[in-house]
Amino acid sequence: MATEIVMPESGESVASGVLTTWLKKSGDFVQRDEPIAEVDTDKITVEISSPAAGVLTQSVTEGDEVKIGAVLGVVDDSAKAPASGAASKTASATGNGRSESAAPSTATAPSAPAPATPAASGKGMSVASAESARDSIEDVRATPVARKLAAEHNVDLAGIKGTGINDRIRENDVLAFVQQRDRGAASATPTPVRPSSSQTSRGVTRERMTPLRQKIASRLVEAQHTAAMLTTFNECDMSAVMDLRKSHKESFEKKHGIGLGFMSFFVKAAVNALRTFPMVNSYIVADDEGRPAIEKHEYCDIAVAVSSPKGLVVPVIRNAEQLTFAGVELAVKDLGTRARDGKLGIEEMQGGTFTITNGGIFGSLMSTPILNPPQSAILGMHAIKNRAIEHPAGSGHATIRPMMYLALSYDHRIIDGSEAVRFLVSIKEAIEDPAKLLLDL
């Protein structure tokens, strides 16, 4: 009897995805609930598990778009599992074009000295060594694209740590390994060789946009087309926060098990400002009769923009107004790590009443962040640079201070300019005098 493998629902707004990787091949025996495929949607990577134990038959190929409810393949649950310990050996032998009977028997074969390994002479490996290496590579969990890249660049997958689901090695992991290896080789070369014209490449490649990248593109265009978006700028002196972190960094980490970063200060400062200026924490929506209305929120769900291998994701810290500094830092670290590993749930990226993005970690000095619909505002943090400013204020004396530019993009349909400016000033004052955050002022 065959059991169908169906593309599951992945959220209210998700209608389809792209099957990026088959983790098992047609003809493989799979166990019930064993991961057999990965599907990328416009929000998350979905891991498909086998609905039954049996032999897998694929119905779609890697790269195909699949709708919710579509049949990806079937599992013949009438097939019996292979004998314990024989499945992987048989599959490996079949895949390498060798039958089990063709292998020499260790019980009857006469003993013979092992052939010398020619690796030292640079003439390659023996057949047995090559087959052993090939079998070990096949045992590593990696996507087909990653295996192809590894073969092209002569990379041993066993030495790479995967960042995919269940630590599966992806193409980005292989490329990062190759780049690091090449940089090390380049630094060890005394005189670089200038490439000749025959070595240069003018090739062009095209690759399909992932569902996540397509979703990012559509939302950014939506924000530009629907909102009356403006950006106001300010700058803040980071001295007080940096001194506070320096004084209490070790004790904070010892007590809470997490480092004290800048993001917790900005999240707490944003929460205080959102309470003072509730319109910044609001949406423009349609009422029951389809007329424009303003939806206000008594809670502060702060979305934090995170760069992942597949694109920008914005997981949400729920009820940030109830969290301590340690709670914020733990939430940021957890969401950031799982975003980069592709392990976020779809519910963790929905909602959010205000967004914070930090371009400073990439070296950005100033930018105009784009709104995250349906939110009405987004705060942009930037790189900290030593600059000459008047300090103390009104003294007429210039002093070198660590400064950060802040940017607040907002929807002018719902937020007035004066309100946006005062909101940003509130954040600036809280960062320059962190005691206000501790005293809830």
Tab-separated table of C-alpha atoms in Angstrom:
chain	number	residue	atom	x	y	z
A	1	MET	CA	0.000	0.000	0.000
A	2	ALA	CA	1.339	3.435	-0.943
A	3	THR	CA	1.106	6.405	1.443
A	4	GLU	CA	1.207	9.855	-0.153
A	5	ILE	CA	3.696	12.520	0.982
A	6	VAL	CA	1.723	15.781	1.033
A	7	MET	CA	3.047	19.350	1.187
A	8	PRO	CA	1.783	20.567	4.608
A	9	GLU	CA	0.298	23.946	5.487
A	10	SER	CA	2.955	26.418	6.629
A	11	GLY	CA	0.967	29.467	7.721
A	12	GLU	CA	-2.102	31.412	6.672
A	13	SER	CA	-0.394	33.449	3.943
A	14	VAL	CA	1.790	30.644	2.534
A	15	ALA	CA	0.353	29.096	-0.647
A	16	SER	CA	3.382	27.299	-2.060
A	17	GLY	CA	7.090	26.608	-1.719
A	18	VAL	CA	10.087	25.316	-3.636
A	19	LEU	CA	11.384	21.808	-2.992
A	20	THR	CA	15.074	22.569	-2.582
A	21	THR	CA	16.494	19.257	-1.363
A	22	TRP	CA	15.576	15.595	-1.318
A	23	LEU	CA	17.313	14.125	1.714
A	24	LYS	CA	16.545	10.590	0.477
A	25	LYS	CA	16.597	9.094	-3.039
A	26	SER	CA	13.867	7.184	-4.854
A	27	GLY	CA	14.227	3.542	-3.912
A	28	ASP	CA	15.596	4.284	-0.443
A	29	PHE	CA	13.925	2.637	2.524
A	30	VAL	CA	12.821	5.339	4.988
A	31	GLN	CA	11.482	5.171	8.512
A	32	ARG	CA	8.295	6.833	9.713
A	33	ASP	CA	8.872	10.510	10.714
A	34	GLU	CA	12.370	10.426	9.181
A	35	PRO	CA	13.256	13.735	7.410
A	36	ILE	CA	13.178	13.136	3.648
A	37	ALA	CA	12.972	16.600	2.024
A	38	GLU	CA	13.292	20.359	2.589
A	39	VAL	CA	10.920	22.957	1.116
A	40	ASP	CA	11.613	26.706	1.128
A	41	THR	CA	8.587	28.968	1.555
A	42	ASP	CA	8.541	32.760	1.597
A	43	LYS	CA	8.887	32.662	5.377
A	44	ILE	CA	10.726	29.539	6.576
A	45	THR	CA	12.339	26.271	5.508
A	46	VAL	CA	9.942	23.366	6.079
A	47	GLU	CA	11.327	19.909	6.771
A	48	ILE	CA	9.154	17.149	5.301
A	49	SER	CA	9.050	13.858	7.214
A	50	SER	CA	8.004	10.468	5.936
A	51	PRO	CA	4.372	9.613	6.839
A	52	ALA	CA	5.188	5.892	6.991
A	53	ALA	CA	8.009	3.361	6.883
A	54	GLY	CA	8.710	1.936	3.438
A	55	VAL	CA	10.344	2.544	0.073
A	56	LEU	CA	10.324	6.127	-1.216
A	57	THR	CA	9.273	7.136	-4.728
A	58	GLN	CA	9.648	10.822	-5.646
A	59	SER	CA	7.001	12.645	-7.711
A	60	VAL	CA	8.661	16.072	-8.008
A	61	THR	CA	12.258	17.109	-8.583
A	62	GLU	CA	14.477	19.566	-6.749
A	63	GLY	CA	13.697	23.147	-7.760
A	64	ASP	CA	10.014	22.488	-8.495
A	65	GLU	CA	7.391	24.798	-7.001
A	66	VAL	CA	4.841	22.843	-4.987
A	67	LYS	CA	1.445	24.040	-3.787
A	68	ILE	CA	0.063	23.393	-0.323
A	69	GLY	CA	-1.566	19.961	-0.413
A	70	ALA	CA	0.435	18.806	-3.470
A	71	VAL	CA	1.746	15.237	-3.529
A	72	LEU	CA	5.560	15.182	-3.361
A	73	GLY	CA	5.892	11.416	-3.614
A	74	VAL	CA	4.730	8.151	-2.091
A	75	VAL	CA	6.032	5.630	0.412
A	76	ASP	CA	5.326	1.957	-0.263
A	77	ASP	CA	4.657	0.755	3.252
A	78	SER	CA	4.224	-2.855	2.101
A	79	ALA	CA	7.966	-3.089	1.462
A	80	LYS	CA	10.005	-4.736	4.165
A	81	ALA	CA	12.976	-3.068	5.797
A	82	PRO	CA	16.382	-4.406	4.723
A	83	ALA	CA	18.378	-6.490	7.155
A	84	SER	CA	20.004	-4.476	9.912
A	85	GLY	CA	23.356	-3.052	8.861
A	86	ALA	CA	22.962	-4.116	5.216
A	87	ALA	CA	20.955	-1.202	3.853
A	88	SER	CA	23.692	1.399	3.747
A	89	LYS	CA	26.284	-1.053	2.442
A	90	THR	CA	23.991	-2.270	-0.344
A	91	ALA	CA	23.023	1.247	-1.337
A	92	SER	CA	26.643	2.361	-1.357
A	93	ALA	CA	27.736	-0.581	-3.460
A	94	THR	CA	24.867	-0.139	-5.923
A	95	GLY	CA	25.510	3.583	-6.216
A	96	ASN	CA	29.149	2.960	-7.004
A	97	GLY	CA	28.349	0.469	-9.762
A	98	ARG	CA	29.497	-2.560	-7.699
A	99	SER	CA	27.465	-5.559	-6.633
A	100	GLU	CA	27.753	-7.148	-3.208
A	101	SER	CA	28.893	-10.430	-4.760
A	102	ALA	CA	31.730	-8.692	-6.580
A	103	ALA	CA	33.338	-7.621	-3.303
A	104	PRO	CA	36.135	-9.925	-2.114
A	105	SER	CA	35.302	-12.080	0.883
A	106	THR	CA	37.410	-11.335	3.909
A	107	ALA	CA	36.946	-14.915	5.109
A	108	THR	CA	38.362	-16.636	2.000
A	109	ALA	CA	40.618	-14.070	0.397
A	110	PRO	CA	44.326	-14.714	0.962
A	111	SER	CA	46.157	-12.129	2.979
A	112	ALA	CA	48.223	-9.724	0.962
A	113	PRO	CA	50.294	-6.705	1.836
A	114	ALA	CA	48.423	-3.410	1.566
A	115	PRO	CA	49.369	-1.425	-1.538
A	116	ALA	CA	51.552	1.602	-0.954
A	117	THR	CA	49.641	4.864	-0.771
A	118	PRO	CA	50.812	7.101	-3.619
A	119	ALA	CA	49.484	10.291	-2.116
A	120	ALA	CA	52.963	11.414	-1.120
A	121	SER	CA	54.139	11.184	-4.693
A	122	GLY	CA	51.210	13.282	-5.888
A	123	LYS	CA	49.895	10.570	-8.291
A	124	GLY	CA	46.505	10.009	-6.604
A	125	MET	CA	44.954	7.426	-4.274
A	126	SER	CA	44.498	3.716	-4.630
A	127	VAL	CA	41.104	2.391	-5.755
A	128	ALA	CA	40.344	1.156	-2.232
A	129	SER	CA	41.266	4.551	-0.720
A	130	ALA	CA	39.160	6.406	-3.277
A	131	GLU	CA	36.174	4.182	-2.620
A	132	SER	CA	36.602	4.606	1.138
A	133	ALA	CA	36.745	8.397	0.813
A	134	ARG	CA	33.714	8.377	-1.455
A	135	ASP	CA	31.736	6.264	0.994
A	136	SER	CA	32.681	8.560	3.905
A	137	ILE	CA	31.538	11.614	1.934
A	138	GLU	CA	28.214	9.950	1.161
A	139	ASP	CA	27.681	9.431	4.896
A	140	VAL	CA	27.918	13.192	5.557
A	141	ARG	CA	24.580	15.070	5.668
A	142	ALA	CA	24.788	17.623	2.849
A	143	THR	CA	22.609	19.030	0.071
A	144	PRO	CA	23.246	17.914	-3.526
A	145	VAL	CA	24.478	21.397	-4.436
A	146	ALA	CA	26.919	21.338	-1.524
A	147	ARG	CA	28.242	17.929	-2.652
A	148	LYS	CA	28.706	19.226	-6.198
A	149	LEU	CA	30.623	22.282	-4.992
A	150	ALA	CA	32.738	20.133	-2.695
A	151	ALA	CA	33.681	17.877	-5.610
A	152	GLU	CA	34.510	20.865	-7.836
A	153	HIS	CA	36.763	22.469	-5.212
A	154	ASN	CA	38.261	19.219	-3.846
A	155	VAL	CA	36.789	19.761	-0.372
A	156	ASP	CA	36.317	17.061	2.261
A	157	LEU	CA	32.777	17.547	3.585
A	158	ALA	CA	33.665	15.747	6.820
A	159	GLY	CA	35.656	18.819	7.888
A	160	ILE	CA	32.782	21.299	7.451
A	161	LYS	CA	30.172	22.184	10.085
A	162	GLY	CA	26.718	22.502	8.554
A	163	THR	CA	24.311	25.363	9.314
A	164	GLY	CA	21.188	23.814	7.785
A	165	ILE	CA	18.412	21.865	9.438
A	166	ASN	CA	19.837	19.051	11.591
A	167	ASP	CA	23.335	20.459	10.878
A	168	ARG	CA	23.041	19.621	7.165
A	169	ILE	CA	25.837	21.155	5.085
A	170	ARG	CA	24.628	23.756	2.567
A	171	GLU	CA	26.307	25.381	-0.409
A	172	ASN	CA	27.041	28.514	1.666
A	173	ASP	CA	29.012	26.404	4.153
A	174	VAL	CA	31.168	24.957	1.357
A	175	LEU	CA	31.744	28.362	-0.245
A	176	ALA	CA	32.755	29.874	3.104
A	177	PHE	CA	35.207	27.003	3.666
A	178	VAL	CA	36.709	27.430	0.187
A	179	GLN	CA	37.091	31.199	0.642
A	180	GLN	CA	38.819	30.752	3.997
A	181	ARG	CA	41.106	28.080	2.553
A	182	ASP	CA	41.969	30.241	-0.458
A	183	ARG	CA	42.703	33.258	1.739
A	184	GLY	CA	45.086	31.136	3.777
A	185	ALA	CA	46.801	29.872	0.630
A	186	ALA	CA	47.079	33.393	-0.758
A	187	SER	CA	48.715	34.717	2.416
A	188	ALA	CA	51.288	31.912	2.242
A	189	THR	CA	52.206	32.716	-1.373
A	190	PRO	CA	55.213	35.102	-1.512
A	191	THR	CA	54.548	36.480	-4.999
A	192	PRO	CA	51.019	36.488	-6.440
A	193	VAL	CA	50.738	35.396	-10.051
A	194	ARG	CA	48.985	37.891	-12.284
A	195	PRO	CA	46.297	36.054	-14.268
A	196	SER	CA	46.623	36.085	-18.016
A	197	SER	CA	43.774	36.985	-20.329
A	198	SER	CA	43.103	33.283	-20.890
A	199	GLN	CA	42.476	32.812	-17.145
A	200	THR	CA	39.873	35.547	-16.767
A	201	SER	CA	36.183	34.711	-16.947
A	202	ARG	CA	33.268	36.672	-18.386
A	203	GLY	CA	30.691	34.033	-17.560
A	204	VAL	CA	27.131	34.911	-16.542
A	205	THR	CA	24.987	32.824	-14.237
A	206	ARG	CA	21.326	33.042	-13.298
A	207	GLU	CA	19.641	31.481	-10.337
A	208	ARG	CA	16.031	31.444	-9.309
A	209	MET	CA	15.002	33.820	-6.535
A	210	THR	CA	14.098	31.932	-3.397
A	211	PRO	CA	10.525	32.313	-2.066
A	212	LEU	CA	11.928	34.228	0.922
A	213	ARG	CA	13.774	36.687	-1.340
A	214	GLN	CA	10.644	37.139	-3.463
A	215	LYS	CA	8.611	37.884	-0.341
A	216	ILE	CA	11.201	40.404	0.878
A	217	ALA	CA	11.111	42.147	-2.501
A	218	SER	CA	7.315	42.365	-2.611
A	219	ARG	CA	7.054	43.706	0.948
A	220	LEU	CA	9.691	46.387	0.347
A	221	VAL	CA	7.923	47.515	-2.825
A	222	GLU	CA	4.607	47.472	-0.947
A	223	ALA	CA	6.070	49.756	1.734
A	224	GLN	CA	7.352	52.204	-0.898
A	225	HIS	CA	4.046	52.285	-2.786
A	226	THR	CA	1.538	52.423	0.074
A	227	ALA	CA	3.140	54.501	2.834
A	228	ALA	CA	4.013	58.201	2.931
A	229	MET	CA	7.469	57.320	4.199
A	230	LEU	CA	9.882	59.881	5.614
A	231	THR	CA	13.105	59.526	7.611
A	232	THR	CA	14.372	61.742	10.422
A	233	PHE	CA	17.940	61.547	11.755
A	234	ASN	CA	19.739	62.228	15.003
A	235	GLU	CA	22.938	61.168	16.720
A	236	CYS	CA	23.657	59.866	20.192
A	237	ASP	CA	26.737	59.774	22.375
A	238	MET	CA	27.426	56.128	23.269
A	239	SER	CA	29.895	56.932	26.071
A	240	ALA	CA	27.537	56.259	28.987
A	241	VAL	CA	26.312	52.925	27.621
A	242	MET	CA	29.844	51.825	26.780
A	243	ASP	CA	31.089	52.761	30.261
A	244	LEU	CA	28.163	50.925	31.872
A	245	ARG	CA	28.846	47.795	29.823
A	246	LYS	CA	32.549	47.933	30.652
A	247	SER	CA	31.871	48.219	34.392
A	248	HIS	CA	29.271	45.428	34.642
A	249	LYS	CA	29.963	43.187	31.650
A	250	GLU	CA	31.636	40.352	33.569
A	251	SER	CA	29.205	40.309	36.506
A	252	PHE	CA	26.213	40.514	34.135
A	253	GLU	CA	27.405	37.547	32.082
A	254	LYS	CA	28.295	35.561	35.200
A	255	LYS	CA	24.831	36.017	36.698
A	256	HIS	CA	22.645	35.740	33.578
A	257	GLY	CA	24.751	33.543	31.302
A	258	ILE	CA	24.567	36.028	28.429
A	259	GLY	CA	26.671	38.981	27.294
A	260	LEU	CA	25.433	42.550	27.702
A	261	GLY	CA	25.150	44.049	24.225
A	262	PHE	CA	23.840	47.307	22.772
A	263	MET	CA	20.568	45.852	21.474
A	264	SER	CA	18.999	45.495	24.935
A	265	PHE	CA	19.547	49.208	25.601
A	266	PHE	CA	17.890	50.180	22.326
A	267	VAL	CA	14.983	47.765	22.786
A	268	LYS	CA	14.294	49.147	26.277
A	269	ALA	CA	14.679	52.719	25.009
A	270	ALA	CA	12.243	51.976	22.166
A	271	VAL	CA	9.701	50.483	24.590
A	272	ASN	CA	9.806	53.638	26.757
A	273	ALA	CA	9.418	55.850	23.684
A	274	LEU	CA	6.544	53.750	22.287
A	275	ARG	CA	4.643	54.152	25.546
A	276	THR	CA	5.101	57.922	25.360
A	277	PHE	CA	4.178	58.103	21.655
A	278	PRO	CA	1.577	55.342	21.099
A	279	MET	CA	0.874	56.367	17.486
A	280	VAL	CA	4.346	55.084	16.555
A	281	ASN	CA	3.210	51.695	17.911
A	282	SER	CA	0.062	51.648	15.739
A	283	TYR	CA	-1.147	50.326	12.364
A	284	ILE	CA	-3.354	51.748	9.645
A	285	VAL	CA	-6.063	49.130	9.009
A	286	ALA	CA	-9.547	48.882	7.502
A	287	ASP	CA	-12.552	48.757	9.832
A	288	ASP	CA	-15.585	46.499	9.424
A	289	GLU	CA	-16.980	48.810	6.750
A	290	GLY	CA	-13.712	49.019	4.843
A	291	ARG	CA	-12.858	52.546	5.972
A	292	PRO	CA	-9.350	53.535	7.177
A	293	ALA	CA	-8.870	53.090	10.906
A	294	ILE	CA	-6.005	53.223	13.413
A	295	GLU	CA	-5.208	50.091	15.407
A	296	LYS	CA	-3.356	50.894	18.640
A	297	HIS	CA	-1.452	48.338	20.691
A	298	GLU	CA	-1.034	48.215	24.452
A	299	TYR	CA	1.912	45.838	24.090
A	300	CYS	CA	5.321	46.280	22.427
A	301	ASP	CA	6.266	43.415	20.115
A	302	ILE	CA	9.704	44.442	18.871
A	303	ALA	CA	10.868	42.904	15.586
A	304	VAL	CA	14.647	42.647	15.148
A	305	ALA	CA	16.056	42.443	11.629
A	306	VAL	CA	18.503	39.548	11.221
A	307	SER	CA	20.613	38.668	8.183
A	308	SER	CA	20.383	34.947	7.352
A	309	PRO	CA	22.025	32.940	4.542
A	310	LYS	CA	18.751	33.082	2.611
A	311	GLY	CA	17.984	36.763	3.160
A	312	LEU	CA	16.635	39.207	5.707
A	313	VAL	CA	14.252	37.838	8.328
A	314	VAL	CA	12.560	39.802	11.096
A	315	PRO	CA	11.734	37.607	14.118
A	316	VAL	CA	9.667	39.197	16.887
A	317	ILE	CA	10.392	39.638	20.605
A	318	ARG	CA	6.922	39.371	22.176
A	319	ASN	CA	5.948	41.694	25.027
A	320	ALA	CA	9.349	43.349	25.179
A	321	GLU	CA	7.952	45.761	27.789
A	322	GLN	CA	7.907	42.892	30.295
A	323	LEU	CA	11.497	41.756	29.718
A	324	THR	CA	14.615	42.639	31.677
A	325	PHE	CA	17.898	43.516	29.966
A	326	ALA	CA	18.963	39.876	30.336
A	327	GLY	CA	15.635	38.701	28.918
A	328	VAL	CA	16.086	40.885	25.844
A	329	GLU	CA	19.664	39.701	25.272
A	330	LEU	CA	18.642	36.047	25.592
A	331	ALA	CA	15.746	36.543	23.166
A	332	VAL	CA	17.934	38.349	20.617
A	333	LYS	CA	20.627	35.662	20.754
A	334	ASP	CA	18.114	32.822	20.463
A	335	LEU	CA	16.201	34.347	17.542
A	336	GLY	CA	19.378	35.379	15.749
A	337	THR	CA	20.986	31.945	16.040
A	338	ARG	CA	17.897	30.089	14.854
A	339	ALA	CA	17.351	32.591	12.024
A	340	ARG	CA	20.843	31.937	10.673
A	341	ASP	CA	20.299	28.160	11.026
A	342	GLY	CA	16.903	28.310	9.286
A	343	LYS	CA	15.116	26.945	12.354
A	344	LEU	CA	12.628	29.746	13.055
A	345	GLY	CA	8.941	28.907	13.238
A	346	ILE	CA	6.558	30.849	11.040
A	347	GLU	CA	4.698	32.229	14.061
A	348	GLU	CA	7.947	33.805	15.302
A	349	MET	CA	8.128	36.075	12.256
A	350	GLN	CA	4.517	37.241	12.238
A	351	GLY	CA	3.238	40.373	13.920
A	352	GLY	CA	5.500	42.952	15.478
A	353	THR	CA	4.491	46.530	16.247
A	354	PHE	CA	7.899	48.201	15.754
A	355	THR	CA	11.182	47.149	14.130
A	356	ILE	CA	14.849	47.764	14.968
A	357	THR	CA	17.576	47.127	12.393
A	358	ASN	CA	21.307	47.427	13.029
A	359	GLY	CA	23.298	48.172	9.884
A	360	GLY	CA	26.241	49.144	12.061
A	361	ILE	CA	27.346	45.522	12.409
A	362	PHE	CA	28.149	45.612	8.675
A	363	GLY	CA	29.843	49.025	8.888
A	364	SER	CA	26.955	51.237	7.750
A	365	LEU	CA	27.418	54.847	8.859
A	366	MET	CA	23.950	56.083	7.846
A	367	SER	CA	20.910	54.700	6.017
A	368	THR	CA	17.170	55.203	5.507
A	369	PRO	CA	15.521	51.929	6.616
A	370	ILE	CA	12.330	50.861	4.823
A	371	LEU	CA	9.138	50.210	6.783
A	372	ASN	CA	8.085	46.676	7.672
A	373	PRO	CA	4.331	46.660	6.765
A	374	PRO	CA	1.889	47.038	8.421
A	375	GLN	CA	4.097	48.719	11.013
A	376	SER	CA	4.316	52.507	10.997
A	377	ALA	CA	7.958	53.032	11.995
A	378	ILE	CA	11.405	51.433	12.033
A	379	LEU	CA	14.571	52.456	13.913
A	380	GLY	CA	17.961	52.166	12.224
A	381	MET	CA	21.150	51.808	14.290
A	382	HIS	CA	24.544	52.409	12.708
A	383	ALA	CA	28.283	52.083	13.280
A	384	ILE	CA	29.879	53.790	16.280
A	385	LYS	CA	32.555	56.271	15.184
A	386	ASN	CA	34.752	58.621	17.193
A	387	ARG	CA	33.878	62.191	16.184
A	388	ALA	CA	34.559	65.665	17.495
A	389	ILE	CA	31.481	67.188	19.157
A	390	GLU	CA	30.818	69.984	21.623
A	391	HIS	CA	31.052	68.514	25.115
A	392	PRO	CA	29.731	69.414	27.595
A	393	ALA	CA	26.873	71.017	25.675
A	394	GLY	CA	27.220	74.795	25.527
A	395	SER	CA	30.841	74.753	26.697
A	396	GLY	CA	32.303	75.678	23.327
A	397	HIS	CA	34.899	72.916	23.697
A	398	ALA	CA	35.303	70.119	21.142
A	399	THR	CA	35.846	66.604	22.456
A	400	ILE	CA	36.257	63.248	20.719
A	401	ARG	CA	33.301	61.030	21.625
A	402	PRO	CA	31.967	57.654	20.354
A	403	MET	CA	28.923	58.668	18.310
A	404	MET	CA	26.186	56.746	16.497
A	405	TYR	CA	23.780	58.092	13.887
A	406	LEU	CA	20.156	57.063	14.415
A	407	ALA	CA	17.487	56.998	11.712
A	408	LEU	CA	13.725	56.718	12.179
A	409	SER	CA	11.670	55.996	9.066
A	410	TYR	CA	7.947	56.522	9.637
A	411	ASP	CA	4.598	56.628	7.866
A	412	HIS	CA	3.601	60.294	7.674
A	413	ARG	CA	-0.063	59.298	7.184
A	414	ILE	CA	-0.303	58.340	10.850
A	415	ILE	CA	2.753	59.936	12.521
A	416	ASP	CA	3.345	63.683	12.435
A	417	GLY	CA	6.847	65.002	11.859
A	418	SER	CA	7.103	66.600	15.291
A	419	GLU	CA	6.026	63.349	16.921
A	420	ALA	CA	8.643	61.375	14.983
A	421	VAL	CA	11.386	63.833	15.926
A	422	ARG	CA	10.444	63.762	19.620
A	423	PHE	CA	10.249	59.959	19.542
A	424	LEU	CA	13.814	59.770	18.222
A	425	VAL	CA	15.015	62.364	20.732
A	426	SER	CA	13.482	60.222	23.502
A	427	ILE	CA	15.594	57.256	22.379
A	428	LYS	CA	18.703	59.455	22.124
A	429	GLU	CA	18.237	60.771	25.675
A	430	ALA	CA	17.669	57.281	27.087
A	431	ILE	CA	20.871	55.986	25.474
A	432	GLU	CA	22.914	58.972	26.621
A	433	ASP	CA	21.557	58.634	30.168
A	434	PRO	CA	20.863	54.891	30.763
A	435	ALA	CA	19.738	55.601	34.326
A	436	LYS	CA	16.440	56.740	32.802
A	437	LEU	CA	15.861	53.206	31.526
A	438	LEU	CA	16.536	51.701	34.947
A	439	LEU	CA	14.242	54.219	36.659
A	440	ASP	CA	11.571	53.976	33.906
A	441	LEU	CA	11.744	57.716	33.198
